[in-house]
């Protein structure tokens, strides 16, 4: 990667322009927690809506639900999180500093050790004489910490509950009811967008590893007898997936869905969703193909509930390489069977003349990590300043409306244009400072378009429309603005062809 982008530059811009910063700043900051400002929140909304529009429209039977963030202990007994959701830890014998053992070993030996047992990690620490990064002291044996946040509910702490570590469980515990309501059909998809909480030992890299974060997850319940089919298979069978397997981590290969089915022994129902996830990244998020890959996880690396587990990774220059941003998980009947056992409620359904417990394929996205990736991708230093070149439809603000000067009726006209555009777009208004400074300010916020009301507007009801990425300006009639911007948002027309070009750099 040639881009001169660093995590410090992203952090500085994020704070200065209102994307995100560490929570409780006025009390010195709260490690692992981040607050979003107005632009961060708008960007988050844009991402979430794009995710909804794309994934919920894949099937008429995909719906979004909104369960609670706090759930009783039994839920996590059933899911296995109480027993298996552990992080390996080691403590410095000299200064008491606690570190996540696998990450520490990974940093020293430049290799991934995710999923390695505490015993094996302890052996590696001894063998390579890995010391405390803070004081150089010797480290303890590796132990384990459950990553869930426990809560005592009620005045007498009468019951134990947990903040959910993933949104997914809300879909499993509501599956049976939703199945009944939705006319007893599968595949059935239940999506949840919301917060998840994990007591990460070493939160780091801004939004990448935090203790409170957002997820967008889709649980697809299906008949396991039909795992090697998908009604829309023909649409994707020739589509090429970019992936790296456990056998060859060094190289990324491009392989058609058909070949992935034959050569990688992955079932069609799973591969179909790999194709859709890749299309979301390349077409909707407009991630350059070269920095996208699926990574197959080994037996040790897979989450405890998964039979197949491929992560989606993006090569992020500011973080020094590929980072996980999402995952596609074949969770089998692990969760529904677990809930059946603990709740004693049957999770089986009757379908096609047989009784089954449905299996689940989960599409799991970390929203904050994807927002960070979008920020890095958009970050550009040109024209003596920073510009955020987000994909148009994901820009936090769609349009800013600017009166050229604060007189001659222009502010009033500009307000009228703003009111009109507000029905369809996220619109800001700005009348302070020179027009050049105002354009520069919006470029740094990543606002897709600027509409300027000038003296000609007062004569003929046309305005200039400026493209953030090229600074080209065209003249457009106010009555055509909404339609023109909508077409430009969808990249249906070239900017230069959407009106008369009045400025080119
Ligand atoms: N329901 C499955 C599940 O939660 P996961 O791999 O543990 O799977 C899914 O998490 C996604 O959530 C990850 O790919 C990542 O994008 C995001 N994520 C996980 N832990 C995170 C953390 N501590 N901070 C920010 N994002 C996190």
Short mmCIF file of C-alpha atoms and ligand atoms in Angstrom, two decimals:
data_model
loop_
_atom_site.label_atom_id
_atom_site.label_comp_id
_atom_site.label_asym_id
_atom_site.label_seq_id
_atom_site.Cartn_x
_atom_site.Cartn_y
_atom_site.Cartn_z
CA UNK A 1 0.00 0.00 0.00
CA UNK A 2 1.37 3.41 -0.89
CA UNK A 3 -1.17 5.54 0.97
CA UNK A 4 0.45 7.58 3.74
CA UNK A 5 -2.22 6.92 6.28
CA UNK A 6 -1.71 6.35 9.98
CA UNK A 7 -3.98 5.53 12.88
CA UNK A 8 -2.95 8.87 14.47
CA UNK A 9 -4.15 10.82 11.43
CA UNK A 10 -7.51 9.04 11.50
CA UNK A 11 -7.87 9.65 15.23
CA UNK A 12 -7.01 13.33 14.89
CA UNK A 13 -9.52 13.90 12.08
CA UNK A 14 -12.18 11.80 13.81
CA UNK A 15 -11.91 13.96 16.93
CA UNK A 16 -11.62 17.32 15.19
CA UNK A 17 -14.53 16.84 12.80
CA UNK A 18 -16.96 14.96 15.04
CA UNK A 19 -16.69 11.28 14.07
CA UNK A 20 -15.60 9.57 17.32
CA UNK A 21 -13.38 9.85 20.42
CA UNK A 22 -12.76 8.03 23.66
CA UNK A 23 -15.75 8.05 25.95
CA UNK A 24 -15.84 10.08 29.19
CA UNK A 25 -13.00 12.27 27.93
CA UNK A 26 -13.57 14.91 30.61
CA UNK A 27 -12.77 12.26 33.25
CA UNK A 28 -9.56 11.21 31.52
CA UNK A 29 -11.09 8.75 29.07
CA UNK A 30 -12.62 5.29 29.47
CA UNK A 31 -10.48 2.58 27.89
CA UNK A 32 -12.28 0.43 25.32
CA UNK A 33 -15.31 2.74 24.99
CA UNK A 34 -15.94 5.29 22.23
CA UNK A 35 -18.52 8.02 21.73
CA UNK A 36 -19.69 8.99 18.27
CA UNK A 37 -20.19 12.63 17.37
CA UNK A 38 -22.71 13.94 14.85
CA UNK A 39 -20.77 12.88 11.74
CA UNK A 40 -19.83 9.49 13.17
CA UNK A 41 -23.48 8.85 13.98
CA UNK A 42 -24.60 9.89 10.48
CA UNK A 43 -21.95 7.61 8.95
CA UNK A 44 -23.09 4.75 11.21
CA UNK A 45 -26.70 5.29 10.10
CA UNK A 46 -25.67 5.26 6.46
CA UNK A 47 -23.75 2.00 6.90
CA UNK A 48 -26.59 0.35 8.81
CA UNK A 49 -29.17 1.38 6.23
CA UNK A 50 -26.99 0.18 3.36
CA UNK A 51 -26.56 -3.15 5.20
CA UNK A 52 -30.33 -3.43 5.77
CA UNK A 53 -31.19 -2.55 2.17
CA UNK A 54 -28.73 -5.08 0.81
CA UNK A 55 -29.14 -8.09 3.11
CA UNK A 56 -32.84 -7.87 3.96
CA UNK A 57 -33.72 -7.69 0.28
CA UNK A 58 -31.95 -11.00 -0.46
CA UNK A 59 -35.07 -12.94 0.54
CA UNK A 60 -38.73 -12.12 1.27
CA UNK A 61 -38.38 -14.11 4.47
CA UNK A 62 -35.61 -11.95 5.97
CA UNK A 63 -36.77 -9.59 8.73
CA UNK A 64 -35.21 -7.34 11.33
CA UNK A 65 -36.03 -7.71 15.03
CA UNK A 66 -34.93 -5.76 18.10
CA UNK A 67 -34.32 -7.88 21.23
CA UNK A 68 -32.82 -6.74 24.54
CA UNK A 69 -29.15 -6.16 25.31
CA UNK A 70 -29.40 -7.83 28.73
CA UNK A 71 -30.31 -11.49 28.97
CA UNK A 72 -30.56 -13.98 31.83
CA UNK A 73 -27.74 -16.37 32.67
CA UNK A 74 -29.54 -19.39 31.20
CA UNK A 75 -29.26 -17.91 27.70
CA UNK A 76 -25.48 -18.00 27.90
CA UNK A 77 -25.42 -21.34 29.63
CA UNK A 78 -27.33 -22.66 26.62
CA UNK A 79 -25.19 -20.88 24.02
CA UNK A 80 -21.94 -22.05 25.61
CA UNK A 81 -20.64 -18.53 26.27
CA UNK A 82 -20.49 -19.09 30.04
CA UNK A 83 -18.12 -22.00 29.58
CA UNK A 84 -16.27 -21.22 26.37
CA UNK A 85 -16.13 -17.47 25.78
CA UNK A 86 -12.70 -16.99 27.35
CA UNK A 87 -9.62 -14.91 26.58
CA UNK A 88 -6.12 -16.14 27.51
CA UNK A 89 -4.34 -13.82 29.96
CA UNK A 90 -0.95 -13.48 31.55
CA UNK A 91 0.20 -11.19 34.34
CA UNK A 92 3.57 -9.52 34.83
CA UNK A 93 5.16 -10.88 38.02
CA UNK A 94 6.97 -7.56 38.54
CA UNK A 95 4.52 -4.71 37.77
CA UNK A 96 1.19 -6.58 37.73
CA UNK A 97 0.34 -5.52 34.13
CA UNK A 98 -2.18 -7.91 32.53
CA UNK A 99 -1.92 -8.72 28.82
CA UNK A 100 -3.86 -10.84 26.35
CA UNK A 101 -1.41 -13.73 25.96
CA UNK A 102 -2.16 -14.69 22.33
CA UNK A 103 -1.80 -11.08 21.15
CA UNK A 104 1.46 -10.61 23.04
CA UNK A 105 2.96 -13.75 21.53
CA UNK A 106 1.58 -12.75 18.11
CA UNK A 107 3.27 -9.33 18.34
CA UNK A 108 6.61 -10.86 19.29
CA UNK A 109 6.64 -13.81 16.88
CA UNK A 110 4.71 -12.14 14.00
CA UNK A 111 2.32 -15.07 13.62
CA UNK A 112 -1.30 -15.64 14.65
CA UNK A 113 -1.88 -17.75 17.77
CA UNK A 114 -5.62 -17.18 18.13
CA UNK A 115 -7.37 -20.17 19.64
CA UNK A 116 -4.17 -21.68 21.11
CA UNK A 117 -4.59 -23.32 24.52
CA UNK A 118 -3.28 -21.55 27.68
CA UNK A 119 -0.80 -24.40 28.18
CA UNK A 120 0.69 -24.03 24.68
CA UNK A 121 0.81 -20.24 25.02
CA UNK A 122 2.66 -20.60 28.36
CA UNK A 123 5.20 -22.89 26.67
CA UNK A 124 5.75 -20.34 23.87
CA UNK A 125 6.26 -17.53 26.39
CA UNK A 126 8.90 -19.56 28.24
CA UNK A 127 10.58 -20.84 25.06
CA UNK A 128 10.95 -17.37 23.50
CA UNK A 129 11.49 -15.58 26.83
CA UNK A 130 8.62 -13.18 26.10
CA UNK A 131 8.52 -10.45 28.74
CA UNK A 132 6.10 -7.75 29.96
CA UNK A 133 5.96 -5.03 27.28
CA UNK A 134 5.66 -2.37 30.00
CA UNK A 135 8.58 -3.21 32.38
CA UNK A 136 10.38 -6.23 30.92
CA UNK A 137 9.40 -8.40 33.92
CA UNK A 138 8.73 -12.15 33.77
CA UNK A 139 5.19 -13.29 32.95
CA UNK A 140 2.91 -15.65 34.85
CA UNK A 141 1.40 -18.86 33.47
CA UNK A 142 -1.46 -18.14 31.05
CA UNK A 143 -4.92 -18.22 32.61
CA UNK A 144 -8.40 -17.49 31.23
CA UNK A 145 -11.03 -14.77 31.74
CA UNK A 146 -14.67 -14.97 30.70
CA UNK A 147 -15.32 -11.99 28.45
CA UNK A 148 -18.96 -11.33 29.38
CA UNK A 149 -20.03 -8.47 31.65
CA UNK A 150 -22.16 -9.90 34.50
CA UNK A 151 -25.01 -7.90 36.03
CA UNK A 152 -27.09 -8.39 39.16
CA UNK A 153 -30.72 -7.63 38.39
CA UNK A 154 -33.24 -6.15 40.86
CA UNK A 155 -32.89 -4.44 44.22
CA UNK A 156 -31.96 -7.70 45.97
CA UNK A 157 -29.77 -8.88 43.10
CA UNK A 158 -32.25 -11.72 42.79
CA UNK A 159 -30.99 -12.91 39.43
CA UNK A 160 -27.77 -13.00 37.47
CA UNK A 161 -27.77 -11.68 33.91
CA UNK A 162 -25.22 -10.59 31.30
CA UNK A 163 -24.81 -7.87 28.72
CA UNK A 164 -24.98 -9.76 25.43
CA UNK A 165 -21.56 -10.51 23.89
CA UNK A 166 -23.17 -10.88 20.42
CA UNK A 167 -26.56 -9.86 19.05
CA UNK A 168 -27.14 -13.39 17.72
CA UNK A 169 -28.69 -14.94 20.85
CA UNK A 170 -31.69 -12.59 20.57
CA UNK A 171 -32.55 -14.27 17.27
CA UNK A 172 -32.24 -17.83 18.62
CA UNK A 173 -34.38 -17.28 21.70
CA UNK A 174 -37.07 -15.66 19.53
CA UNK A 175 -36.83 -18.08 16.62
CA UNK A 176 -39.77 -20.30 17.53
CA UNK A 177 -42.18 -17.40 17.99
CA UNK A 178 -41.05 -15.65 14.81
CA UNK A 179 -41.35 -18.91 12.87
CA UNK A 180 -44.98 -19.28 14.02
CA UNK A 181 -45.80 -15.64 13.23
CA UNK A 182 -44.15 -15.78 9.82
CA UNK A 183 -46.26 -18.66 8.50
CA UNK A 184 -43.91 -21.51 9.40
CA UNK A 185 -41.50 -21.22 6.51
CA UNK A 186 -37.74 -21.66 6.22
CA UNK A 187 -35.26 -20.39 5.18
CA UNK A 188 -36.09 -17.64 7.64
CA UNK A 189 -33.69 -14.79 8.31
CA UNK A 190 -33.67 -12.76 11.52
CA UNK A 191 -31.43 -9.71 11.49
CA UNK A 192 -30.39 -7.69 14.53
CA UNK A 193 -28.50 -4.42 14.52
CA UNK A 194 -27.38 -3.29 17.95
CA UNK A 195 -24.81 -3.24 20.69
CA UNK A 196 -22.61 -6.08 21.94
CA UNK A 197 -20.36 -6.00 25.00
CA UNK A 198 -17.10 -7.81 25.74
CA UNK A 199 -14.68 -7.34 28.60
CA UNK A 200 -11.66 -7.22 26.29
CA UNK A 201 -8.39 -7.54 28.19
CA UNK A 202 -6.48 -5.20 25.94
CA UNK A 203 -8.74 -2.91 23.93
CA UNK A 204 -6.71 -1.30 21.15
CA UNK A 205 -6.53 0.34 17.75
CA UNK A 206 -9.41 2.80 18.31
CA UNK A 207 -12.70 1.22 17.12
CA UNK A 208 -11.12 -2.12 16.21
CA UNK A 209 -11.12 -3.74 19.63
CA UNK A 210 -13.48 -2.08 22.10
CA UNK A 211 -15.55 -3.24 25.05
CA UNK A 212 -18.84 -1.87 23.76
CA UNK A 213 -19.43 -2.05 20.02
CA UNK A 214 -22.19 -2.49 17.44
CA UNK A 215 -22.93 -5.50 15.31
CA UNK A 216 -25.18 -6.13 12.32
CA UNK A 217 -25.94 -9.84 12.27
CA UNK A 218 -28.24 -11.98 10.16
CA UNK A 219 -29.16 -15.47 11.34
CA UNK A 220 -30.47 -17.64 8.49
CA UNK A 221 -32.40 -20.68 9.71
CA UNK A 222 -32.57 -23.47 7.11
CA UNK A 223 -33.11 -27.17 6.54
CA UNK A 224 -29.72 -28.95 6.86
CA UNK A 225 -30.83 -31.50 4.23
CA UNK A 226 -30.83 -28.59 1.76
CA UNK A 227 -27.40 -27.23 2.59
CA UNK A 228 -26.00 -28.06 -0.83
CA UNK A 229 -28.59 -26.06 -2.75
CA UNK A 230 -29.77 -22.49 -3.07
CA UNK A 231 -32.64 -21.33 -5.31
CA UNK A 232 -30.50 -18.47 -6.65
CA UNK A 233 -27.31 -20.54 -7.12
CA UNK A 234 -27.17 -19.88 -10.87
CA UNK A 235 -26.86 -16.14 -10.18
CA UNK A 236 -23.54 -16.64 -8.35
CA UNK A 237 -22.04 -19.87 -9.66
CA UNK A 238 -19.53 -18.13 -11.97
CA UNK A 239 -18.86 -15.27 -9.55
CA UNK A 240 -15.27 -15.29 -8.31
CA UNK A 241 -14.51 -15.24 -4.59
CA UNK A 242 -11.21 -13.89 -3.27
CA UNK A 243 -9.95 -16.08 -0.50
CA UNK A 244 -7.06 -17.53 1.43
CA UNK A 245 -7.22 -21.05 2.86
CA UNK A 246 -5.61 -22.59 5.94
CA UNK A 247 -3.35 -24.59 3.60
CA UNK A 248 -1.89 -21.46 1.98
CA UNK A 249 -2.17 -18.37 4.14
CA UNK A 250 0.40 -16.49 2.06
CA UNK A 251 -1.62 -16.25 -1.14
CA UNK A 252 -5.05 -14.98 -2.10
CA UNK A 253 -6.75 -17.00 -4.82
CA UNK A 254 -9.76 -16.13 -6.97
CA UNK A 255 -12.07 -19.06 -7.37
CA UNK A 256 -15.58 -19.32 -8.84
CA UNK A 257 -18.43 -20.30 -6.50
CA UNK A 258 -18.84 -23.49 -8.58
CA UNK A 259 -15.18 -24.42 -7.96
CA UNK A 260 -15.38 -23.45 -4.29
CA UNK A 261 -18.22 -25.95 -4.02
CA UNK A 262 -16.25 -28.71 -5.74
CA UNK A 263 -12.69 -28.07 -4.62
CA UNK A 264 -13.08 -26.58 -1.14
CA UNK A 265 -15.96 -28.88 -0.14
CA UNK A 266 -18.08 -25.93 0.93
CA UNK A 267 -21.87 -26.29 0.55
CA UNK A 268 -23.79 -24.13 -1.93
CA UNK A 269 -26.03 -22.54 0.69
CA UNK A 270 -22.92 -21.26 2.51
CA UNK A 271 -21.10 -20.16 -0.67
CA UNK A 272 -24.12 -18.22 -1.92
CA UNK A 273 -23.85 -15.95 1.12
CA UNK A 274 -20.06 -15.63 0.71
CA UNK A 275 -20.76 -14.23 -2.77
CA UNK A 276 -23.38 -11.83 -1.45
CA UNK A 277 -21.10 -10.61 1.35
CA UNK A 278 -18.27 -10.02 -1.13
CA UNK A 279 -20.67 -8.13 -3.42
CA UNK A 280 -21.71 -5.96 -0.48
CA UNK A 281 -18.08 -5.04 0.19
CA UNK A 282 -17.06 -4.47 -3.42
CA UNK A 283 -20.24 -2.89 -4.82
CA UNK A 284 -21.93 -1.12 -1.91
CA UNK A 285 -18.96 -0.18 0.27
CA UNK A 286 -16.83 0.18 -2.87
CA UNK A 287 -13.86 -1.47 -1.21
CA UNK A 288 -11.04 -2.00 -3.75
CA UNK A 289 -10.93 -5.70 -4.65
CA UNK A 290 -7.20 -5.98 -3.88
CA UNK A 291 -7.67 -5.29 -0.18
CA UNK A 292 -10.56 -7.73 0.32
CA UNK A 293 -10.29 -11.41 1.23
CA UNK A 294 -12.10 -14.25 2.95
CA UNK A 295 -9.88 -16.11 5.40
CA UNK A 296 -10.57 -19.71 6.30
CA UNK A 297 -10.06 -20.34 10.02
CA UNK A 298 -8.33 -23.46 11.32
CA UNK A 299 -9.88 -25.84 13.85
CA UNK A 300 -8.08 -23.97 16.68
CA UNK A 301 -9.07 -20.53 15.42
CA UNK A 302 -12.78 -21.21 14.78
CA UNK A 303 -15.32 -19.91 17.30
CA UNK A 304 -16.52 -22.71 19.58
CA UNK A 305 -19.98 -22.77 17.93
CA UNK A 306 -18.84 -23.01 14.31
CA UNK A 307 -18.48 -25.87 11.88
CA UNK A 308 -17.37 -23.62 9.01
CA UNK A 309 -15.87 -20.24 9.80
CA UNK A 310 -14.48 -17.80 7.25
CA UNK A 311 -13.64 -14.26 8.26
CA UNK A 312 -13.85 -11.24 5.98
CA UNK A 313 -10.62 -9.28 6.20
CA UNK A 314 -9.58 -5.93 4.75
CA UNK A 315 -6.00 -4.85 4.25
CA UNK A 316 -5.89 -1.63 6.26
CA UNK A 317 -2.67 0.33 5.76
CA UNK A 318 -3.06 2.31 9.00
CA UNK A 319 -3.20 -0.96 10.97
CA UNK A 320 -0.38 -2.66 9.12
CA UNK A 321 -2.24 -5.42 7.28
CA UNK A 322 -5.37 -7.52 7.04
CA UNK A 323 -7.95 -7.04 9.83
CA UNK A 324 -11.14 -9.00 10.47
CA UNK A 325 -14.29 -6.92 9.91
CA UNK A 326 -16.95 -9.63 9.59
CA UNK A 327 -17.48 -13.39 9.49
CA UNK A 328 -19.65 -16.06 7.88
CA UNK A 329 -20.43 -18.78 10.36
CA UNK A 330 -22.09 -22.17 9.96
CA UNK A 331 -23.34 -22.61 13.55
CA UNK A 332 -25.28 -25.82 12.77
CA UNK A 333 -28.01 -26.43 15.42
CA UNK A 334 -25.52 -25.57 18.19
CA UNK A 335 -27.56 -22.67 19.58
CA UNK A 336 -31.13 -23.89 19.04
CA UNK A 337 -30.28 -27.31 20.53
CA UNK A 338 -28.56 -25.60 23.46
CA UNK A 339 -31.67 -23.49 24.14
CA UNK A 340 -33.92 -26.51 23.79
CA UNK A 341 -31.88 -28.33 26.42
CA UNK A 342 -31.71 -25.51 28.97
CA UNK A 343 -35.19 -23.97 28.46
CA UNK A 344 -36.93 -27.35 27.93
CA UNK A 345 -38.88 -25.67 25.10
CA UNK A 346 -38.83 -27.66 21.89
CA UNK A 347 -36.96 -25.90 19.08
CA UNK A 348 -37.91 -28.46 16.46
CA UNK A 349 -40.27 -27.60 13.63
CA UNK A 350 -42.29 -29.65 11.16
CA UNK A 351 -41.31 -28.99 7.59
CA UNK A 352 -41.72 -31.05 4.38
CA UNK A 353 -43.26 -33.89 6.39
CA UNK A 354 -40.34 -34.21 8.81
CA UNK A 355 -39.35 -32.82 12.22
CA UNK A 356 -36.07 -30.96 12.38
CA UNK A 357 -34.11 -28.48 14.43
CA UNK A 358 -33.08 -25.92 11.79
CA UNK A 359 -29.43 -25.15 11.20
CA UNK A 360 -28.07 -21.61 11.08
CA UNK A 361 -25.75 -19.67 8.82
CA UNK A 362 -24.78 -16.40 10.41
CA UNK A 363 -23.53 -13.28 8.63
CA UNK A 364 -21.84 -11.28 11.36
CA UNK A 365 -20.52 -7.74 10.84
CA UNK A 366 -18.76 -5.49 13.34
CA UNK A 367 -20.16 -2.05 12.50
CA UNK A 368 -17.43 0.00 14.18
CA UNK A 369 -14.63 -1.90 12.42
CA UNK A 370 -16.36 -1.34 9.08
CA UNK A 371 -16.73 2.37 9.83
CA UNK A 372 -13.03 2.55 10.62
CA UNK A 373 -12.30 0.81 7.31
CA UNK A 374 -14.56 3.26 5.47
CA UNK A 375 -12.73 6.19 7.07
CA UNK A 376 -9.35 4.80 6.10
CA UNK A 377 -10.53 4.06 2.58
CA UNK A 378 -11.96 7.55 2.18
CA UNK A 379 -8.97 9.37 3.68
CA UNK A 380 -7.03 11.34 1.12
CA UNK A 381 -4.53 14.18 1.31
CA UNK A 382 -4.90 16.44 -1.74
CA UNK A 383 -5.44 20.10 -2.56
CA UNK A 384 -3.35 20.97 0.57
CA UNK A 385 -5.89 19.42 2.92
CA UNK A 386 -7.62 16.23 4.03
CA UNK A 387 -10.58 15.02 1.97
CA UNK A 388 -12.86 12.16 2.90
CA UNK A 389 -13.88 10.53 -0.38
CA UNK A 390 -16.62 8.24 0.89
CA UNK A 391 -18.77 6.39 -1.63
CA UNK A 392 -21.48 8.99 -2.35
CA UNK A 393 -24.37 7.13 -0.77
CA UNK A 394 -22.34 6.40 2.39
CA UNK A 395 -21.19 9.98 2.92
CA UNK A 396 -22.38 11.16 6.37
CA UNK A 397 -23.84 14.31 4.80
CA UNK A 398 -25.27 14.16 1.29
CA UNK A 399 -25.47 17.85 0.46
CA UNK A 400 -24.43 21.17 1.94
CA UNK A 401 -26.32 24.26 0.82
CA UNK A 402 -24.29 27.48 0.65
CA UNK A 403 -25.42 31.02 -0.17
CA UNK A 404 -22.50 32.63 -2.01
CA UNK A 405 -22.82 35.79 0.10
CA UNK A 406 -24.93 36.73 3.13
CA UNK A 407 -26.99 39.35 1.25
CA UNK A 408 -29.16 40.00 -1.82
CA UNK A 409 -31.74 37.44 -0.69
CA UNK A 410 -29.34 34.52 -1.13
CA UNK A 411 -29.55 33.12 2.44
CA UNK A 412 -33.38 33.03 2.20
CA UNK A 413 -33.24 31.27 -1.18
CA UNK A 414 -30.62 28.85 0.12
CA UNK A 415 -32.87 28.00 3.11
CA UNK A 416 -35.71 27.25 0.68
CA UNK A 417 -33.42 24.92 -1.29
CA UNK A 418 -32.30 23.29 1.97
CA UNK A 419 -35.92 22.70 3.04
CA UNK A 420 -36.70 21.12 -0.32
CA UNK A 421 -33.65 18.81 -0.25
CA UNK A 422 -34.21 17.84 3.40
CA UNK A 423 -37.13 15.63 2.39
CA UNK A 424 -34.77 13.27 0.52
CA UNK A 425 -31.24 13.83 1.82
CA UNK A 426 -29.10 14.60 4.85
CA UNK A 427 -28.50 18.32 4.33
CA UNK A 428 -26.30 20.87 6.13
CA UNK A 429 -26.44 24.64 5.69
CA UNK A 430 -23.44 26.96 6.01
CA UNK A 431 -23.11 30.69 5.42
CA UNK A 432 -20.00 31.53 7.46
CA UNK A 433 -16.63 32.22 5.83
CA UNK A 434 -15.45 32.48 2.27
CA UNK A 435 -16.91 30.05 -0.25
CA UNK A 436 -13.47 28.40 -0.68
CA UNK A 437 -13.15 27.77 3.05
CA UNK A 438 -16.67 26.39 3.19
CA UNK A 439 -15.97 23.96 0.33
CA UNK A 440 -12.74 22.86 2.04
CA UNK A 441 -14.54 22.30 5.34
CA UNK A 442 -17.17 20.09 3.70
CA UNK A 443 -14.51 18.13 1.79
CA UNK A 444 -12.90 17.29 5.10
CA UNK A 445 -16.24 16.13 6.49
CA UNK A 446 -16.78 13.99 3.40
CA UNK A 447 -19.97 15.78 2.27
CA UNK A 448 -20.76 14.39 -1.18
CA UNK A 449 -22.14 17.53 -2.89
CA UNK A 450 -22.29 21.29 -2.39
CA UNK A 451 -25.14 23.39 -3.77
CA UNK A 452 -24.34 27.08 -4.10
CA UNK A 453 -26.95 29.79 -4.42
CA UNK A 454 -25.47 32.77 -6.29
CA UNK A 455 -26.67 35.87 -8.13
CA UNK A 456 -27.68 33.83 -11.17
CA UNK A 457 -29.94 31.75 -8.93
CA UNK A 458 -31.89 34.89 -8.14
CA UNK A 459 -32.45 35.41 -11.88
CA UNK A 460 -33.16 31.93 -13.27
CA UNK A 461 -33.69 29.49 -10.37
CA UNK A 462 -30.56 27.48 -11.13
CA UNK A 463 -27.75 26.63 -8.71
CA UNK A 464 -24.25 25.24 -8.97
CA UNK A 465 -23.72 21.65 -7.87
CA UNK A 466 -20.15 20.74 -6.86
CA UNK A 467 -18.64 17.26 -6.71
CA UNK A 468 -16.43 16.75 -3.62
CA UNK A 469 -13.96 14.38 -5.29
CA UNK A 470 -13.19 16.37 -8.45
CA UNK A 471 -14.37 19.90 -7.46
CA UNK A 472 -16.10 20.09 -10.87
CA UNK A 473 -19.23 22.29 -10.79
CA UNK A 474 -22.30 22.04 -12.98
CA UNK A 475 -25.35 24.30 -13.29
CA UNK A 476 -28.67 22.62 -12.46
CA UNK A 477 -32.25 23.94 -12.27
CA UNK A 478 -33.56 23.86 -8.68
CA UNK A 479 -36.60 21.90 -9.87
CA UNK A 480 -34.27 19.11 -11.18
CA UNK A 481 -31.96 19.00 -8.15
CA UNK A 482 -33.54 16.08 -6.27
CA UNK A 483 -33.68 13.84 -9.33
CA UNK A 484 -30.15 14.78 -10.41
CA UNK A 485 -28.64 14.15 -6.98
CA UNK A 486 -30.48 10.85 -6.68
CA UNK A 487 -29.07 9.67 -10.01
CA UNK A 488 -25.58 10.82 -9.04
CA UNK A 489 -25.85 9.01 -5.70
CA UNK A 490 -26.53 5.78 -7.58
CA UNK A 491 -23.75 6.58 -10.11
CA UNK A 492 -26.35 6.34 -12.90
CA UNK A 493 -24.92 9.33 -14.76
CA UNK A 494 -21.50 10.94 -15.03
CA UNK A 495 -21.26 14.12 -13.03
CA UNK A 496 -20.15 16.14 -16.06
CA UNK A 497 -23.22 14.99 -17.99
CA UNK A 498 -25.73 15.87 -15.28
CA UNK A 499 -25.72 19.61 -16.11
CA UNK A 500 -23.75 22.36 -17.86
CA UNK A 501 -20.13 22.30 -16.60
CA UNK A 502 -19.31 25.75 -15.20
CA UNK A 503 -16.07 24.96 -13.39
CA UNK A 504 -13.29 22.44 -13.93
CA UNK A 505 -10.05 22.46 -11.92
N1 LIG B 1 -22.19 -13.63 16.49
C1 LIG B 1 -20.90 -14.00 16.05
C2 LIG B 1 -19.86 -13.13 16.53
O1 LIG B 1 -20.10 -12.28 17.38
P1 LIG B 1 -17.34 -12.55 16.31
O2 LIG B 1 -16.31 -12.97 15.31
O3 LIG B 1 -16.99 -12.74 17.76
O4 LIG B 1 -18.67 -13.33 15.95
C3 LIG B 1 -18.27 -10.60 14.88
O5 LIG B 1 -17.72 -11.02 16.09
C4 LIG B 1 -17.69 -9.26 14.46
O6 LIG B 1 -17.84 -8.31 15.51
C5 LIG B 1 -16.19 -9.31 14.18
O7 LIG B 1 -15.92 -9.72 12.86
C6 LIG B 1 -15.79 -7.87 14.42
O8 LIG B 1 -16.05 -7.11 13.25
C7 LIG B 1 -16.75 -7.42 15.51
N2 LIG B 1 -16.08 -7.44 16.84
C8 LIG B 1 -15.83 -8.51 17.62
N3 LIG B 1 -15.22 -8.13 18.76
C9 LIG B 1 -15.08 -6.80 18.68
C10 LIG B 1 -14.52 -5.81 19.56
N4 LIG B 1 -14.02 -6.12 20.75
N5 LIG B 1 -14.54 -4.51 19.17
C11 LIG B 1 -15.07 -4.15 17.98
N6 LIG B 1 -15.61 -5.04 17.11
C12 LIG B 1 -15.62 -6.34 17.46
#
